[in-house]
Coordinates of C-alpha atoms in Angstrom, one line a residue:
M1 CA 31.0 -13.1 -0.2
T2 CA 29.6 -12.5 -3.7
Q3 CA 29.5 -14.7 -6.7
I4 CA 30.4 -13.3 -10.1
H5 CA 28.1 -14.1 -13.0
P6 CA 29.8 -15.1 -16.3
K7 CA 28.6 -11.8 -17.8
G8 CA 30.1 -9.8 -15.0
H9 CA 27.1 -9.2 -12.8
Q10 CA 27.5 -9.6 -9.1
M11 CA 25.2 -12.3 -7.8
P12 CA 23.8 -12.4 -4.2
S13 CA 25.2 -15.3 -2.2
N14 CA 23.4 -14.7 1.1
F15 CA 20.2 -16.6 1.7
P16 CA 17.3 -16.4 2.1
V17 CA 16.4 -15.0 -1.4
E18 CA 12.8 -14.2 -2.0
L19 CA 11.5 -14.3 -5.6
Y20 CA 7.9 -12.9 -6.1
E21 CA 5.3 -11.8 -8.5
V22 CA 2.3 -9.5 -7.9
I23 CA -0.6 -10.6 -10.1
R24 CA -3.8 -8.6 -10.7
V25 CA -7.0 -10.6 -10.5
I26 CA -10.2 -9.4 -12.2
R27 CA -13.3 -11.6 -12.0
K28 CA -11.2 -14.4 -10.6
V29 CA -8.9 -14.3 -13.6
P30 CA -5.2 -13.8 -12.9
L31 CA -4.1 -11.4 -15.6
F32 CA -1.3 -12.4 -17.9
L33 CA -0.4 -15.4 -15.7
E34 CA 1.8 -17.0 -18.3
E35 CA 4.0 -13.9 -18.5
H36 CA 4.2 -13.6 -14.8
L37 CA 5.4 -17.2 -14.4
D38 CA 7.9 -16.7 -17.2
R39 CA 9.4 -13.7 -15.4
L40 CA 9.5 -15.6 -12.1
Y41 CA 11.7 -18.3 -13.7
Q42 CA 13.8 -15.6 -15.4
S43 CA 14.4 -13.9 -12.1
A44 CA 15.5 -17.3 -10.7
R45 CA 18.0 -17.7 -13.6
V46 CA 19.4 -14.2 -13.1
A47 CA 19.8 -14.8 -9.3
E48 CA 21.2 -18.2 -9.9
V49 CA 18.5 -19.9 -7.9
H50 CA 17.8 -23.5 -8.7
H51 CA 15.3 -26.3 -7.8
L52 CA 12.0 -24.4 -8.1
P53 CA 8.6 -26.0 -8.5
G54 CA 7.6 -26.4 -12.1
P55 CA 5.3 -23.9 -13.8
V56 CA 2.4 -26.3 -14.2
A57 CA 2.5 -27.0 -10.5
L58 CA 2.6 -23.3 -9.7
E59 CA -0.3 -22.5 -12.0
E60 CA -2.4 -25.3 -10.6
K61 CA -1.8 -24.1 -7.0
L62 CA -2.7 -20.5 -7.9
I63 CA -5.9 -21.5 -9.8
S64 CA -6.9 -23.7 -6.9
F65 CA -6.3 -20.9 -4.5
L66 CA -8.5 -18.6 -6.5
R67 CA -11.3 -21.1 -6.8
N68 CA -11.4 -21.6 -3.1
S69 CA -11.2 -17.9 -2.3
K70 CA -14.2 -15.6 -1.8
V71 CA -12.2 -12.7 -3.3
S72 CA -12.7 -12.1 -7.0
E73 CA -10.8 -8.8 -7.5
G74 CA -7.5 -7.6 -6.2
N75 CA -3.7 -8.4 -6.2
I76 CA -2.2 -11.7 -5.4
R77 CA 1.4 -12.0 -4.2
L78 CA 3.0 -15.2 -5.2
S79 CA 6.4 -15.7 -3.6
L80 CA 9.1 -18.4 -3.3
T81 CA 11.7 -18.0 -0.5
I82 CA 14.9 -20.0 -1.0
H83 CA 17.0 -20.8 2.0
S84 CA 19.9 -22.7 0.4
N85 CA 21.2 -23.9 -3.0
E86 CA 19.5 -27.3 -2.4
D87 CA 16.2 -25.9 -1.1
V88 CA 13.0 -26.6 -3.1
P89 CA 10.6 -23.9 -1.8
E90 CA 6.9 -24.1 -1.2
P91 CA 5.0 -21.3 -3.0
A92 CA 3.2 -18.8 -0.7
M93 CA 0.3 -16.9 -2.1
A94 CA -2.1 -14.4 -0.6
F95 CA -4.2 -11.4 -1.6
I96 CA -2.4 -8.3 -0.5
P97 CA -3.5 -4.6 0.0
H98 CA -3.6 -2.8 -3.2
R99 CA -3.9 0.8 -4.3
Y100 CA -5.6 1.4 -7.7
P101 CA -5.6 4.9 -9.2
E102 CA -8.9 6.9 -9.0
G103 CA -10.6 8.3 -12.0
R104 CA -9.2 11.7 -11.3
N105 CA -5.6 10.3 -11.4
Y106 CA -6.2 9.2 -15.0
A107 CA -7.7 12.5 -15.9
E108 CA -5.3 14.8 -14.1
G109 CA -2.1 12.7 -14.0
V110 CA 0.0 12.0 -11.0
R111 CA 3.1 13.5 -9.4
L112 CA 6.4 11.6 -9.3
R113 CA 9.6 12.2 -7.4
T114 CA 13.1 11.1 -8.5
L115 CA 15.5 9.2 -6.2
M116 CA 19.1 8.5 -6.8
S117 CA 19.1 4.7 -6.5
Q118 CA 19.3 1.5 -8.6
R119 CA 18.6 -2.2 -8.2
E120 CA 21.6 -4.5 -8.1
L121 CA 19.9 -7.0 -10.5
P122 CA 17.3 -5.0 -12.3
N123 CA 16.1 -7.9 -14.5
A124 CA 15.2 -10.1 -11.4
K125 CA 12.1 -9.4 -9.3
I126 CA 13.7 -9.9 -5.9
Y127 CA 12.4 -8.4 -2.7
R128 CA 14.8 -5.5 -1.6
P129 CA 13.5 -4.3 1.8
V130 CA 15.8 -1.3 2.1
L131 CA 14.8 0.2 -1.2
S132 CA 11.2 -0.7 -0.6
Q133 CA 11.2 1.0 2.8
R134 CA 12.7 4.2 1.4
T135 CA 10.3 4.5 -1.5
D136 CA 7.3 3.6 0.8
E137 CA 8.3 6.5 3.1
I138 CA 8.3 9.0 0.2
I139 CA 5.0 7.8 -1.1
A140 CA 3.4 7.8 2.4
E141 CA 4.1 11.5 2.8
G142 CA 1.2 12.0 0.3
K143 CA 2.7 14.4 -2.2
Y144 CA 4.0 11.9 -4.7
Y145 CA 2.2 8.9 -6.2
E146 CA 5.4 7.1 -7.2
V147 CA 9.2 7.3 -7.1
L148 CA 11.4 7.2 -10.2
L149 CA 14.8 5.6 -9.7
V150 CA 17.9 7.4 -11.2
N151 CA 21.1 5.5 -11.5
H152 CA 24.6 6.8 -10.8
K153 CA 25.1 7.9 -14.4
G154 CA 22.0 10.2 -14.2
Y155 CA 19.7 8.0 -16.2
I156 CA 16.1 7.4 -15.3
T157 CA 15.5 3.6 -15.1
E158 CA 12.1 2.7 -13.6
G159 CA 9.6 3.4 -10.9
S160 CA 9.7 1.7 -7.5
R161 CA 6.6 -0.3 -8.6
S162 CA 6.3 0.6 -12.3
N163 CA 7.9 1.2 -15.6
V164 CA 8.0 4.5 -17.3
F165 CA 7.4 5.8 -20.8
F166 CA 8.1 9.2 -22.4
V167 CA 6.3 10.8 -25.3
K168 CA 7.9 13.1 -27.8
G169 CA 5.7 14.0 -30.8
N170 CA 4.2 10.7 -32.1
R171 CA 6.9 8.4 -30.6
L172 CA 7.3 6.6 -27.3
Y173 CA 10.6 6.2 -25.5
T174 CA 11.4 3.9 -22.6
P175 CA 14.6 2.9 -20.9
P176 CA 16.3 -0.3 -22.3
T177 CA 15.1 -3.6 -21.0
Q178 CA 18.5 -4.5 -19.5
Q179 CA 18.3 -1.5 -17.2
V180 CA 14.9 -2.3 -15.7
L181 CA 12.6 -4.9 -14.3
P182 CA 10.8 -5.9 -17.4
G183 CA 7.2 -5.4 -16.2
I184 CA 4.4 -7.5 -17.5
T185 CA 2.3 -4.4 -18.4
R186 CA 5.4 -2.9 -20.1
K187 CA 5.7 -6.1 -22.1
V188 CA 2.1 -6.0 -23.2
I189 CA 2.4 -2.3 -24.1
L190 CA 5.5 -2.9 -26.3
R191 CA 3.6 -5.7 -28.1
L192 CA 0.6 -3.5 -28.6
C193 CA 2.7 -0.7 -30.0
I194 CA 4.2 -3.0 -32.6
E195 CA 0.8 -4.4 -33.5
N196 CA -0.7 -0.9 -33.9
D197 CA 2.1 0.8 -35.7
I198 CA 3.0 3.1 -32.8
L199 CA 6.6 4.2 -33.0
I200 CA 8.7 3.2 -29.9
S201 CA 12.3 3.4 -29.0
E202 CA 14.2 1.7 -26.1
E203 CA 17.0 4.1 -25.2
P204 CA 18.6 5.6 -22.0
I205 CA 16.7 8.6 -20.7
K206 CA 18.8 11.3 -19.0
L207 CA 17.2 13.1 -16.0
L208 CA 18.6 16.3 -17.5
E209 CA 16.6 15.7 -20.7
L210 CA 13.1 15.6 -19.1
D211 CA 12.2 19.0 -20.5
T212 CA 12.5 17.6 -24.1
F213 CA 9.5 15.4 -23.7
D214 CA 5.8 16.3 -24.1
A215 CA 4.2 13.7 -21.8
V216 CA 5.0 10.8 -19.5
F217 CA 3.1 7.8 -18.2
I218 CA 3.9 4.9 -15.9
S219 CA 2.7 1.3 -16.3
G220 CA 2.2 -1.5 -13.9
T221 CA 0.0 -4.2 -12.5
S222 CA -2.1 -1.8 -10.4
V223 CA -1.8 1.4 -12.3
K224 CA -2.2 0.0 -15.9
V225 CA -1.4 3.1 -18.1
L226 CA -1.3 6.1 -15.8
P227 CA -0.5 9.7 -17.1
V228 CA 2.1 11.8 -15.2
S229 CA 1.5 15.5 -14.6
H230 CA 4.8 16.3 -12.9
I231 CA 8.3 14.7 -12.2
D232 CA 9.9 16.8 -9.5
D233 CA 9.4 20.4 -10.8
H234 CA 8.9 19.4 -14.5
Q235 CA 5.4 19.6 -15.9
F236 CA 3.9 17.5 -18.7
E237 CA 0.8 17.2 -20.8
R238 CA -2.1 15.6 -18.8
A239 CA -4.3 14.7 -21.8
N240 CA -1.9 13.4 -24.4
M241 CA -3.7 11.7 -27.2
L242 CA -1.1 9.0 -27.7
I243 CA -1.2 8.0 -24.0
R244 CA -5.0 7.9 -24.2
R245 CA -4.8 5.6 -27.2
I246 CA -2.4 3.2 -25.5
G247 CA -4.6 3.2 -22.4
R248 CA -7.6 2.2 -24.5
L249 CA -5.6 -0.5 -26.3
Y250 CA -4.4 -1.9 -23.0
D251 CA -7.9 -2.0 -21.4
T252 CA -9.1 -3.8 -24.6
Q253 CA -6.3 -6.3 -24.2
I254 CA -7.3 -7.0 -20.6
E255 CA -10.9 -7.7 -21.5
S256 CA -9.9 -10.0 -24.4
Y257 CA -7.7 -11.9 -22.0
I258 CA -10.4 -12.3 -19.4
R259 CA -12.9 -13.5 -22.0
N260 CA -10.5 -16.3 -23.0
K261 CA -9.7 -17.3 -19.4
I262 CA -12.9 -17.1 -17.5
M263 CA -12.7 -20.0 -15.0
P264 CA -15.6 -22.5 -15.0

């Protein structure tokens, strides 16, 4: 059985439901923690999940976990598994294996492959084992760094673990927020573009229009701002100046955040 959200979205009624965030840690600082917690509760609202621990309690548990850990760099997975409408879940957190791009990936760009698939609730970060398994299999073959999802209308939405941006001239394009998981890195990039007078448009991107763009990059917790050399058989600029500028702005934002959040 499926519940219908007032706006017409179909809501999952089968438990358990697992909400989660993957947070990058640098020098024991969880990057953009406030935004991650905001998205966690937004995911809960979209999935109609109630009775979660409060944000202050979650932040305290995470900070305590980091203080007591010998690990100072990596990715933490924070998850909440809800078993019923009345369940108040205990947060689970652990450092998980990560794959950060190498220097040559930033210099040469990476290859992406498209996959006809879409998330049921794109604005909610909910674990979807079937989709994750399929994209993991493609990436494990070694030819492609990431998989781009294409919906049934032929529009590119997002990567399996990333958001995607396209460059045409001096303007950025990215799929609309309502079509994608609003990534934390994506959110920071959008803000940086506004603050630095970089032109950006949120609009649907057709798979058939790929050849009209000059360059592409993906963004995410692990990849940061990563240039793309190919999508399927389409080739793009590897050293686009606008992408390099955004990458520098994002790295500067990370360092500023860490300076303000260094734990005693």
